[in-house]
Short mmCIF file of C-alpha atoms in Angstrom, two decimals:
data_model
loop_
_atom_site.label_atom_id
_atom_site.label_comp_id
_atom_site.label_asym_id
_atom_site.label_seq_id
_atom_site.Cartn_x
_atom_site.Cartn_y
_atom_site.Cartn_z
CA UNK A 143 95.57 -131.96 10.01
CA UNK A 144 98.23 -129.52 9.65
CA UNK A 145 101.73 -128.74 8.66
CA UNK A 146 103.21 -125.71 8.75
CA UNK A 147 103.89 -124.12 9.30
CA UNK A 148 103.63 -123.76 8.24
CA UNK A 149 100.61 -121.75 7.62
CA UNK A 150 98.64 -119.83 5.25
CA UNK A 151 98.54 -116.51 6.88
CA UNK A 152 94.85 -115.90 6.62
CA UNK A 153 92.04 -113.96 8.00
CA UNK A 154 88.92 -113.70 5.96
CA UNK A 155 87.84 -110.10 5.97
CA UNK A 156 84.29 -108.97 5.45
CA UNK A 157 85.42 -105.55 4.21
CA UNK A 158 88.60 -104.02 2.78
CA UNK A 159 91.20 -103.37 5.46
CA UNK A 160 92.14 -99.89 6.61
CA UNK A 161 95.49 -101.27 7.73
CA UNK A 162 97.89 -103.83 6.34
CA UNK A 163 101.05 -105.74 7.19
CA UNK A 164 104.52 -106.10 5.80
CA UNK A 165 107.12 -108.60 6.96
CA UNK A 166 110.46 -110.17 6.14
CA UNK A 167 110.73 -113.93 5.78
CA UNK A 168 113.96 -115.43 7.06
CA UNK A 169 114.39 -118.71 5.17
CA UNK A 170 116.75 -121.36 6.52
CA UNK A 171 119.76 -122.50 4.54
CA UNK A 172 119.41 -125.31 1.99
CA UNK A 173 123.10 -126.16 2.31
CA UNK A 174 123.54 -125.95 -1.48
CA UNK A 175 126.05 -124.13 -3.70
CA UNK A 176 127.58 -121.11 -1.92
CA UNK A 177 125.07 -121.46 0.91
CA UNK A 178 126.94 -124.59 1.91
CA UNK A 179 129.84 -122.32 2.83
CA UNK A 180 128.11 -119.12 3.92
CA UNK A 181 124.98 -120.52 5.63
CA UNK A 182 123.16 -117.24 4.93
CA UNK A 183 119.86 -118.75 3.79
CA UNK A 184 117.38 -116.67 1.80
CA UNK A 185 115.09 -113.71 2.39
CA UNK A 186 111.69 -112.78 0.95
CA UNK A 187 109.05 -110.14 1.71
CA UNK A 188 105.48 -110.79 2.86
CA UNK A 189 102.51 -108.47 2.24
CA UNK A 190 99.07 -109.03 3.73
CA UNK A 191 97.33 -106.45 1.51
CA UNK A 192 99.31 -106.68 -1.74
CA UNK A 193 98.56 -109.58 -4.07
CA UNK A 194 99.89 -110.91 -7.36
CA UNK A 195 98.06 -109.65 -10.44
CA UNK A 196 100.65 -111.73 -12.30
CA UNK A 197 104.12 -112.98 -11.32
CA UNK A 198 105.47 -109.53 -12.23
CA UNK A 199 102.57 -107.16 -11.45
CA UNK A 200 101.12 -106.08 -8.11
CA UNK A 201 97.62 -105.13 -7.00
CA UNK A 202 95.84 -104.56 -3.73
CA UNK A 203 94.24 -107.71 -2.34
CA UNK A 204 90.52 -108.37 -2.42
CA UNK A 205 88.66 -109.27 0.80
CA UNK A 206 89.54 -112.81 1.92
CA UNK A 207 92.84 -113.06 0.04
CA UNK A 208 95.72 -114.00 2.38
CA UNK A 209 98.43 -111.88 0.75
CA UNK A 210 101.59 -112.63 -1.14
CA UNK A 211 105.36 -113.13 -1.06
CA UNK A 212 107.87 -111.31 -3.27
CA UNK A 213 111.51 -112.26 -3.78
CA UNK A 214 114.50 -111.92 -6.05
CA UNK A 215 116.96 -114.62 -7.12
CA UNK A 216 120.16 -114.86 -9.10
CA UNK A 217 118.29 -116.86 -11.76
CA UNK A 218 114.50 -116.95 -11.62
CA UNK A 219 114.84 -118.90 -14.85
CA UNK A 220 111.82 -117.61 -16.77
CA UNK A 221 111.82 -116.66 -20.44
CA UNK A 222 112.63 -113.05 -19.55
CA UNK A 223 115.36 -112.14 -17.07
CA UNK A 224 113.13 -110.74 -14.32
CA UNK A 225 114.52 -109.24 -11.14
CA UNK A 226 111.63 -110.40 -8.96
CA UNK A 227 108.48 -112.51 -8.86
CA UNK A 228 105.46 -112.32 -6.58
CA UNK A 229 103.29 -115.33 -5.71
CA UNK A 230 100.22 -115.90 -3.52
CA UNK A 231 101.17 -116.57 0.08
CA UNK A 232 99.77 -120.10 0.23
CA UNK A 233 101.48 -121.00 -3.05
CA UNK A 234 104.76 -119.88 -1.52
CA UNK A 235 104.25 -121.82 1.71
CA UNK A 236 102.44 -124.94 0.49
CA UNK A 237 102.08 -124.90 -3.29
CA UNK A 238 98.26 -124.69 -3.14
CA UNK A 239 95.78 -121.82 -2.93
CA UNK A 240 93.86 -123.18 0.05
CA UNK A 241 96.01 -123.89 3.10
CA UNK A 242 93.60 -126.67 4.10
CA UNK A 243 95.03 -128.66 1.18
CA UNK A 244 98.66 -128.24 2.23
CA UNK A 245 100.98 -131.28 2.13
CA UNK A 246 101.79 -133.00 5.43
CA UNK A 247 104.51 -135.19 3.88
CA UNK A 248 107.48 -133.66 2.08
CA UNK A 249 109.15 -135.40 -0.83
CA UNK A 250 110.63 -134.13 -4.07
CA UNK A 251 107.99 -136.10 -5.97
CA UNK A 252 105.27 -134.02 -4.34
CA UNK A 253 107.28 -130.79 -4.62
CA UNK A 254 107.80 -131.28 -8.36
CA UNK A 255 104.12 -132.05 -8.89
CA UNK A 256 103.20 -128.81 -7.12
CA UNK A 257 105.76 -126.88 -9.16
CA UNK A 258 104.34 -128.22 -12.41
CA UNK A 259 100.81 -127.33 -11.31
CA UNK A 260 101.96 -123.78 -10.53
CA UNK A 261 103.74 -123.49 -13.88
CA UNK A 262 100.64 -124.55 -15.79
CA UNK A 263 98.26 -122.36 -13.80
CA UNK A 264 100.34 -119.20 -13.34
CA UNK A 265 103.35 -119.05 -15.66
CA UNK A 266 101.80 -119.16 -19.13
CA UNK A 267 103.72 -116.62 -21.18
CA UNK A 268 106.48 -116.47 -18.58
CA UNK A 269 107.86 -120.00 -18.68
CA UNK A 270 107.26 -121.50 -22.13
CA UNK A 271 110.79 -122.47 -23.12
CA UNK A 272 112.14 -125.97 -22.41
CA UNK A 273 114.90 -124.51 -20.24
CA UNK A 274 112.40 -122.85 -17.91
CA UNK A 275 110.04 -125.80 -17.86
CA UNK A 276 112.56 -128.53 -17.14
CA UNK A 277 115.62 -127.03 -15.47
CA UNK A 278 115.95 -127.62 -11.75
CA UNK A 279 118.16 -124.51 -11.64
CA UNK A 280 115.19 -122.24 -12.41
CA UNK A 281 114.66 -120.59 -9.05
CA UNK A 282 110.97 -119.80 -9.54
CA UNK A 283 110.63 -123.33 -8.16
CA UNK A 284 111.79 -122.13 -4.72
CA UNK A 285 108.68 -119.94 -4.54
CA UNK A 286 106.39 -122.98 -4.68
CA UNK A 287 105.81 -124.98 -1.48
CA UNK A 288 108.87 -123.52 0.23
CA UNK A 289 107.95 -125.13 3.57
CA UNK A 290 108.65 -128.56 2.06
CA UNK A 291 112.33 -127.72 1.64
CA UNK A 292 113.06 -125.36 4.53
CA UNK A 293 111.85 -123.82 7.75
CA UNK A 294 111.28 -120.09 8.02
CA UNK A 295 110.48 -117.25 10.38
CA UNK A 296 108.23 -114.34 9.47
CA UNK A 297 108.70 -110.97 11.21
CA UNK A 298 105.67 -108.79 10.52
CA UNK A 299 104.52 -105.29 11.49
CA UNK A 300 101.50 -103.08 10.84
CA UNK A 301 101.47 -100.72 7.86
CA UNK A 302 98.74 -98.79 6.07
CA UNK A 303 96.79 -99.16 2.86
CA UNK A 304 98.31 -95.86 1.67
CA UNK A 305 101.81 -97.26 2.03
CA UNK A 306 100.79 -100.37 0.09
CA UNK A 307 99.31 -98.31 -2.74
CA UNK A 308 102.54 -96.35 -3.02
CA UNK A 309 104.60 -99.54 -3.22
CA UNK A 310 102.28 -101.05 -5.85
CA UNK A 311 102.61 -97.95 -8.02
CA UNK A 312 106.39 -97.86 -7.60
CA UNK A 313 106.97 -101.49 -8.60
CA UNK A 314 104.40 -101.56 -11.40
CA UNK A 315 105.95 -98.47 -12.99
CA UNK A 316 109.58 -99.60 -12.64
CA UNK A 317 111.45 -101.96 -14.99
CA UNK A 318 111.67 -105.52 -13.71
CA UNK A 319 115.13 -106.39 -14.99
CA UNK A 320 117.53 -108.73 -13.22
CA UNK A 321 120.55 -107.00 -11.69
CA UNK A 322 121.25 -109.59 -8.98
CA UNK A 323 124.67 -109.38 -7.39
CA UNK A 324 125.60 -111.50 -4.41
CA UNK A 325 127.80 -108.81 -2.89
CA UNK A 326 125.75 -105.64 -3.36
CA UNK A 327 122.30 -106.53 -4.72
CA UNK A 328 121.18 -109.85 -3.25
CA UNK A 329 117.88 -111.09 -1.80
CA UNK A 330 118.57 -109.40 1.55
CA UNK A 331 119.34 -106.08 -0.16
CA UNK A 332 116.04 -106.44 -2.03
CA UNK A 333 114.09 -107.00 1.19
CA UNK A 334 115.96 -104.20 2.94
CA UNK A 335 115.00 -101.69 0.23
CA UNK A 336 111.32 -102.63 0.45
CA UNK A 337 111.22 -102.44 4.25
CA UNK A 338 112.98 -99.07 4.19
CA UNK A 339 110.41 -97.80 1.68
CA UNK A 340 107.81 -98.29 4.39
CA UNK A 341 110.01 -97.30 7.33
CA UNK A 342 113.21 -95.39 6.42
CA UNK A 343 116.33 -96.82 8.03
CA UNK A 344 114.38 -99.69 9.61
CA UNK A 345 116.66 -102.39 8.16
CA UNK A 346 120.36 -102.26 7.42
CA UNK A 347 123.37 -104.38 6.60
CA UNK A 348 125.90 -105.47 9.21
CA UNK A 349 129.21 -104.46 7.66
CA UNK A 350 131.27 -105.83 10.53
CA UNK A 351 129.73 -109.29 10.93
CA UNK A 352 128.93 -109.90 7.26
CA UNK A 353 132.18 -108.48 5.86
CA UNK A 354 130.54 -105.65 3.92
CA UNK A 355 127.64 -107.61 2.42
CA UNK A 356 123.97 -107.68 3.38
CA UNK A 357 122.76 -110.94 4.89
CA UNK A 358 119.20 -112.10 5.57
CA UNK A 359 119.92 -112.46 9.27
CA UNK A 360 121.20 -108.87 9.52
CA UNK A 361 118.05 -107.52 7.88
CA UNK A 362 115.82 -109.61 10.18
CA UNK A 363 117.79 -108.52 13.25
CA UNK A 364 117.88 -104.79 12.46
CA UNK A 365 114.23 -104.77 11.36
CA UNK A 366 113.23 -106.53 14.59
CA UNK A 367 115.20 -104.08 16.71
CA UNK A 368 113.59 -101.15 14.89
CA UNK A 369 110.12 -102.58 15.52
CA UNK A 370 110.95 -103.10 19.19
CA UNK A 371 111.80 -99.40 19.45
CA UNK A 372 108.43 -98.59 17.85
CA UNK A 373 105.82 -100.64 19.73
CA UNK A 374 103.03 -99.01 17.72
CA UNK A 375 104.10 -101.23 14.80
CA UNK A 376 102.85 -104.30 16.69
CA UNK A 377 105.71 -106.68 15.90
CA UNK A 378 104.67 -110.36 15.64
CA UNK A 379 106.65 -113.42 14.65
CA UNK A 380 105.47 -116.65 13.03
CA UNK A 381 107.44 -119.85 12.66
CA UNK A 382 106.81 -122.22 9.77
CA UNK A 383 108.62 -125.49 10.40
CA UNK A 384 109.83 -127.61 7.51
CA UNK A 385 107.31 -130.32 6.67
CA UNK A 386 108.52 -133.79 7.77
CA UNK A 387 109.47 -136.19 5.01
CA UNK A 388 112.38 -137.39 2.90
CA UNK A 389 113.79 -133.99 1.91
CA UNK A 390 117.00 -133.06 3.70
CA UNK A 391 116.42 -130.82 6.71
CA UNK A 392 117.36 -127.17 6.23
CA UNK A 393 119.95 -125.50 8.44
CA UNK A 394 119.91 -122.49 10.75
CA UNK A 395 120.62 -119.12 9.14
CA UNK A 396 123.91 -117.56 10.17
CA UNK A 397 125.74 -114.26 9.92
CA UNK A 398 129.28 -114.17 8.52
CA UNK A 399 131.20 -114.18 11.82
CA UNK A 400 128.73 -116.68 13.28
CA UNK A 401 129.42 -119.07 10.41
CA UNK A 402 133.17 -118.78 10.96
CA UNK A 403 132.74 -119.70 14.62
CA UNK A 404 130.14 -122.47 14.25
CA UNK A 405 131.18 -124.20 11.05
CA UNK A 406 133.94 -126.76 11.60
CA UNK A 407 135.01 -126.65 7.97
CA UNK A 408 135.73 -122.92 8.40
CA UNK A 409 136.72 -122.73 12.06
CA UNK A 410 139.46 -125.37 11.92
CA UNK A 411 141.37 -123.72 9.02
CA UNK A 412 140.97 -120.38 10.79
CA UNK A 413 142.45 -121.76 14.00
CA UNK A 414 145.37 -123.21 12.06
CA UNK A 415 146.13 -120.35 9.67
CA UNK A 416 144.63 -117.21 11.23
CA UNK A 417 144.28 -117.89 14.92
CA UNK A 418 145.17 -114.29 15.78
CA UNK A 419 141.90 -113.16 14.14
CA UNK A 420 139.73 -115.57 16.09
CA UNK A 421 139.26 -113.38 19.20
CA UNK A 422 138.25 -110.44 17.00
CA UNK A 423 135.71 -112.52 15.11
CA UNK A 424 134.31 -113.96 18.33
CA UNK A 425 134.01 -110.55 20.00
CA UNK A 426 132.31 -109.06 16.95
CA UNK A 427 129.69 -111.78 16.89
CA UNK A 428 129.09 -111.95 20.66
CA UNK A 429 128.73 -108.21 21.19
CA UNK A 430 127.07 -107.05 17.96
CA UNK A 431 125.85 -109.95 15.85
CA UNK A 432 123.84 -112.35 17.99
CA UNK A 433 120.21 -112.87 17.02
CA UNK A 434 118.01 -115.89 17.75
CA UNK A 435 114.84 -116.07 15.60
CA UNK A 436 113.33 -118.78 17.79
CA UNK A 437 113.61 -116.63 20.91
CA UNK A 438 111.95 -113.74 19.08
CA UNK A 439 109.14 -116.06 18.06
CA UNK A 440 108.69 -117.24 21.64
CA UNK A 441 108.53 -113.65 22.88
CA UNK A 442 106.01 -112.41 20.30
CA UNK A 443 104.17 -115.34 18.70
CA UNK A 444 101.64 -114.26 16.11
CA UNK A 445 98.02 -115.10 16.79
CA UNK A 446 96.54 -113.53 13.65
CA UNK A 447 98.68 -115.52 11.23
CA UNK A 448 97.61 -119.16 11.06
CA UNK A 449 96.52 -121.80 8.56
CA UNK A 450 92.92 -121.43 7.45
CA UNK A 451 91.93 -124.71 9.07
CA UNK A 452 93.06 -123.30 12.42
CA UNK A 453 91.60 -119.80 12.13
CA UNK A 454 88.32 -120.91 13.72
CA UNK A 455 89.95 -123.28 16.20
CA UNK A 456 88.88 -122.87 19.83
CA UNK A 457 92.59 -122.92 20.70
CA UNK A 458 93.13 -119.82 18.57
CA UNK A 459 90.26 -118.02 20.27
CA UNK A 460 91.84 -118.77 23.65
CA UNK A 461 95.18 -117.45 22.44
CA UNK A 462 93.78 -114.02 21.73
CA UNK A 463 92.51 -113.71 25.28
CA UNK A 464 94.95 -115.56 27.49
CA UNK A 465 98.51 -116.78 27.42
CA UNK A 466 99.61 -116.35 23.83
CA UNK A 467 103.02 -117.90 24.19
CA UNK A 468 101.79 -121.05 25.92
CA UNK A 469 98.98 -121.55 23.45
CA UNK A 470 101.01 -120.92 20.29
CA UNK A 471 104.49 -122.12 21.24
CA UNK A 472 103.56 -124.65 23.94
CA UNK A 473 105.27 -125.09 27.29
CA UNK A 474 108.10 -127.54 27.95
CA UNK A 475 105.80 -129.52 30.25
CA UNK A 476 103.10 -129.76 27.59
CA UNK A 477 105.49 -131.05 24.95
CA UNK A 478 106.95 -133.50 27.48
CA UNK A 479 103.49 -134.84 28.31
CA UNK A 480 102.75 -135.39 24.64
CA UNK A 481 106.04 -137.29 24.20
CA UNK A 482 105.23 -139.52 27.17
CA UNK A 483 101.72 -140.15 25.90
CA UNK A 484 103.01 -141.00 22.45
CA UNK A 485 105.60 -143.45 23.75
CA UNK A 486 103.32 -145.15 26.27
CA UNK A 487 99.92 -145.10 24.58
CA UNK A 488 100.82 -145.17 20.90
CA UNK A 489 104.22 -146.76 20.41
CA UNK A 490 103.92 -148.81 23.60
CA UNK A 491 100.82 -150.54 22.27
CA UNK A 492 102.96 -152.64 19.93
CA UNK A 493 105.46 -155.35 20.77
CA UNK A 494 107.43 -154.77 17.58
CA UNK A 495 110.74 -152.94 18.04
CA UNK A 496 110.43 -151.67 14.46
CA UNK A 497 107.58 -149.40 15.46
CA UNK A 498 110.03 -147.30 17.48
CA UNK A 499 111.92 -146.39 14.29
CA UNK A 500 109.51 -144.37 12.17
CA UNK A 501 112.18 -142.80 9.97
CA UNK A 502 112.01 -145.72 7.53
CA UNK A 503 108.34 -145.17 6.78
CA UNK A 504 108.85 -141.87 4.95
CA UNK A 505 111.57 -143.42 2.79
CA UNK A 506 109.43 -146.47 1.98
CA UNK A 507 106.41 -144.35 1.09
CA UNK A 508 108.50 -142.16 -1.19
CA UNK A 509 110.27 -145.10 -2.88
CA UNK A 510 107.16 -147.22 -3.45
CA UNK A 511 104.69 -144.43 -4.19
CA UNK A 512 103.87 -142.24 -7.17
CA UNK A 513 102.78 -138.70 -6.41
CA UNK A 514 99.70 -137.11 -7.97
CA UNK A 515 97.51 -134.06 -7.40
CA UNK A 516 93.77 -133.71 -7.77
CA UNK A 517 91.99 -130.66 -9.16
CA UNK A 518 92.26 -128.84 -5.82
CA UNK A 519 95.97 -129.51 -5.45
CA UNK A 520 95.51 -132.17 -2.78
CA UNK A 521 98.46 -134.57 -2.88
CA UNK A 522 98.13 -138.36 -3.06
CA UNK A 523 100.63 -141.21 -3.13
CA UNK A 524 99.64 -144.15 -5.33
CA UNK A 525 100.93 -147.62 -4.40
CA UNK A 526 100.31 -151.22 -5.42
CA UNK A 527 99.47 -154.07 -3.05
CA UNK A 528 99.09 -157.61 -4.44
CA UNK A 529 98.58 -156.14 -7.88
CA UNK A 530 95.80 -153.85 -6.67
CA UNK A 531 96.09 -150.04 -6.61
CA UNK A 532 96.11 -148.40 -3.20
CA UNK A 533 96.41 -144.72 -2.43
CA UNK A 534 96.89 -142.55 0.62
CA UNK A 535 96.16 -138.86 1.05
CA UNK A 536 99.23 -136.86 2.08
CA UNK A 537 97.55 -133.47 2.44
CA UNK A 538 95.90 -132.01 5.52
CA UNK A 539 92.48 -132.26 3.89
CA UNK A 540 92.62 -135.84 2.58
CA UNK A 541 94.80 -137.93 4.91
CA UNK A 542 91.63 -139.12 6.67
CA UNK A 543 89.48 -139.17 3.53
CA UNK A 544 87.24 -142.16 2.82
CA UNK A 545 89.39 -143.33 -0.11
CA UNK A 546 92.70 -142.88 1.70
CA UNK A 547 93.98 -146.27 2.92
CA UNK A 548 93.37 -146.11 6.71
CA UNK A 549 96.33 -148.22 7.80
CA UNK A 550 98.83 -146.32 5.67
CA UNK A 551 97.29 -143.02 6.75
CA UNK A 552 97.76 -144.09 10.35
CA UNK A 553 101.40 -144.99 9.75
CA UNK A 554 101.96 -141.64 8.03
CA UNK A 555 100.51 -139.75 10.98
CA UNK A 556 102.52 -141.89 13.40
CA UNK A 557 105.73 -141.10 11.56
CA UNK A 558 104.89 -137.41 11.31
CA UNK A 559 104.01 -137.16 15.01
CA UNK A 560 107.16 -139.03 15.98
CA UNK A 561 109.36 -136.63 14.00
CA UNK A 562 107.67 -133.56 15.46
CA UNK A 563 107.95 -134.77 19.05
CA UNK A 564 111.62 -135.69 18.63
CA UNK A 565 112.53 -132.38 16.98
CA UNK A 566 114.14 -129.51 18.91
CA UNK A 567 111.81 -126.58 19.41
CA UNK A 568 113.21 -124.53 16.51
CA UNK A 569 112.43 -127.43 14.16
CA UNK A 570 108.89 -128.32 15.20
CA UNK A 571 105.51 -126.84 14.37
CA UNK A 572 103.46 -124.70 16.73
CA UNK A 573 101.38 -126.17 19.51
CA UNK A 574 98.25 -124.97 17.71
CA UNK A 575 99.22 -127.09 14.74
CA UNK A 576 100.19 -130.06 16.87
CA UNK A 577 96.81 -130.11 18.62
CA UNK A 578 95.27 -130.85 15.24
CA UNK A 579 97.95 -133.42 14.41
CA UNK A 580 97.24 -135.23 17.67
CA UNK A 581 93.49 -135.23 17.09
CA UNK A 582 93.98 -136.64 13.58
CA UNK A 583 96.32 -139.32 14.91
CA UNK A 584 93.65 -140.46 17.34
CA UNK A 585 91.04 -140.57 14.60
CA UNK A 586 93.41 -142.48 12.32
CA UNK A 587 94.24 -144.92 15.11
CA UNK A 588 90.58 -145.77 15.53
CA UNK A 589 90.12 -146.22 11.79
CA UNK A 590 93.19 -148.42 11.40
CA UNK A 591 92.14 -150.56 14.37
CA UNK A 592 88.71 -151.17 12.83
CA UNK A 593 90.21 -152.22 9.50
CA UNK A 594 92.79 -154.42 11.22
CA UNK A 595 90.10 -156.20 13.24
CA UNK A 596 88.01 -156.79 10.13
CA UNK A 597 91.06 -158.23 8.39
CA UNK A 598 91.68 -160.59 11.30
CA UNK A 599 94.59 -158.60 12.72
CA UNK A 600 94.39 -157.76 16.43
CA UNK A 601 93.53 -154.09 16.88
CA UNK A 602 96.48 -153.60 19.29
CA UNK A 603 98.83 -154.33 16.42
CA UNK A 604 97.29 -151.91 13.95
CA UNK A 605 100.40 -149.72 14.10
CA UNK A 606 102.53 -152.52 12.63
CA UNK A 607 100.40 -153.03 9.51
CA UNK A 608 102.73 -153.19 6.50
CA UNK A 609 102.94 -150.59 3.80
CA UNK A 610 102.38 -152.10 0.34
CA UNK A 611 105.70 -153.23 -1.07
CA UNK A 612 107.59 -152.95 2.19
CA UNK A 613 107.48 -153.45 5.95
CA UNK A 614 107.87 -151.22 8.92
#
């Protein structure tokens, strides 16, 4: 099965690469703190050929390693005030080393379990104080399973191993001291400096639309435009949708003038108290600041960046040879056909009106369940039914496992599929990912029907089987 996006950018290489990749990750807004007002989101940097020797030291990747993500925060929260951390790519996206074990259900219970696993396995000597270990304000947590809390777009281009070696030497020989400043030295400034180390003047701030500061969207836009002017860089875009679940959905990233125009809490006061400035703001955004990450993804969808469980998929092989956009993004007709099939063949098989409202299932599962991880990082939810323990796998690799309750697994996949099909295109996973979701749903449907028949419940009503401790 598969979630995102969200995706563990992987290709297993038989020999060290002569070339490499660098990219900027445009993270959606969490609508917290100042981001609630600015809507700027967050920015990080992706490397395909640079890996984490430790959270604060770089090295070139070994064959088969999927790369890493580096970022800066106002308060990483570790025992030393570091400017930046670097984590393995799959840890950043999913909280686990192997993308096949990525969560397909997002809840803070699962997110915290993954954070604690990362702290124990990677942060010894970096996060030993109670403040680092327990504070939710420690922003190293945002670098663990980021796709559970937000969607993101990755804009990536080709580089060289020589450029990577130079960057490794530069960062390993420079002090890693926090000098974060929201106005002049923020996460977007950090990403801009790294990109410009590879390609001078490739990324820049937008003084006009961001009022003198550097925003993540400006860096993504200027970097994309630079890559478009240099086709030899082979620009590709990947979209990692936020994993469905009980965590609040993230918001679109916006530039400064865009936020003034689109946010009611800012636009209304502006109309009342500074209406003469509104035409200037609108003109600035329309003529110089517009940038749609989803459209860029649809134009140049990546085919070499996908979760490990999809890298050998026959769909992926077709993508490389035929219509990339249709295979990766999906056509409107294809998504429509899936929605019709889901409503008529899946939901329509039950007479219960409750089955049409799947949003309650995620909440019930989160409220009644206790999250745990096994030795591989696979996530489970433990529940109790009639005094007996029951558990369901909530990772891509265990949702259909033998010891995962088949009826609850089926309901989880129903709810997940329903959310994806109802989501607008900039909120849903790729068609490659959904093909696997759909196949798993069919397998789960067969398994739940068998169990329901054995239990004396008509197979047609398998989708209405209750979750322990609650009903759907």
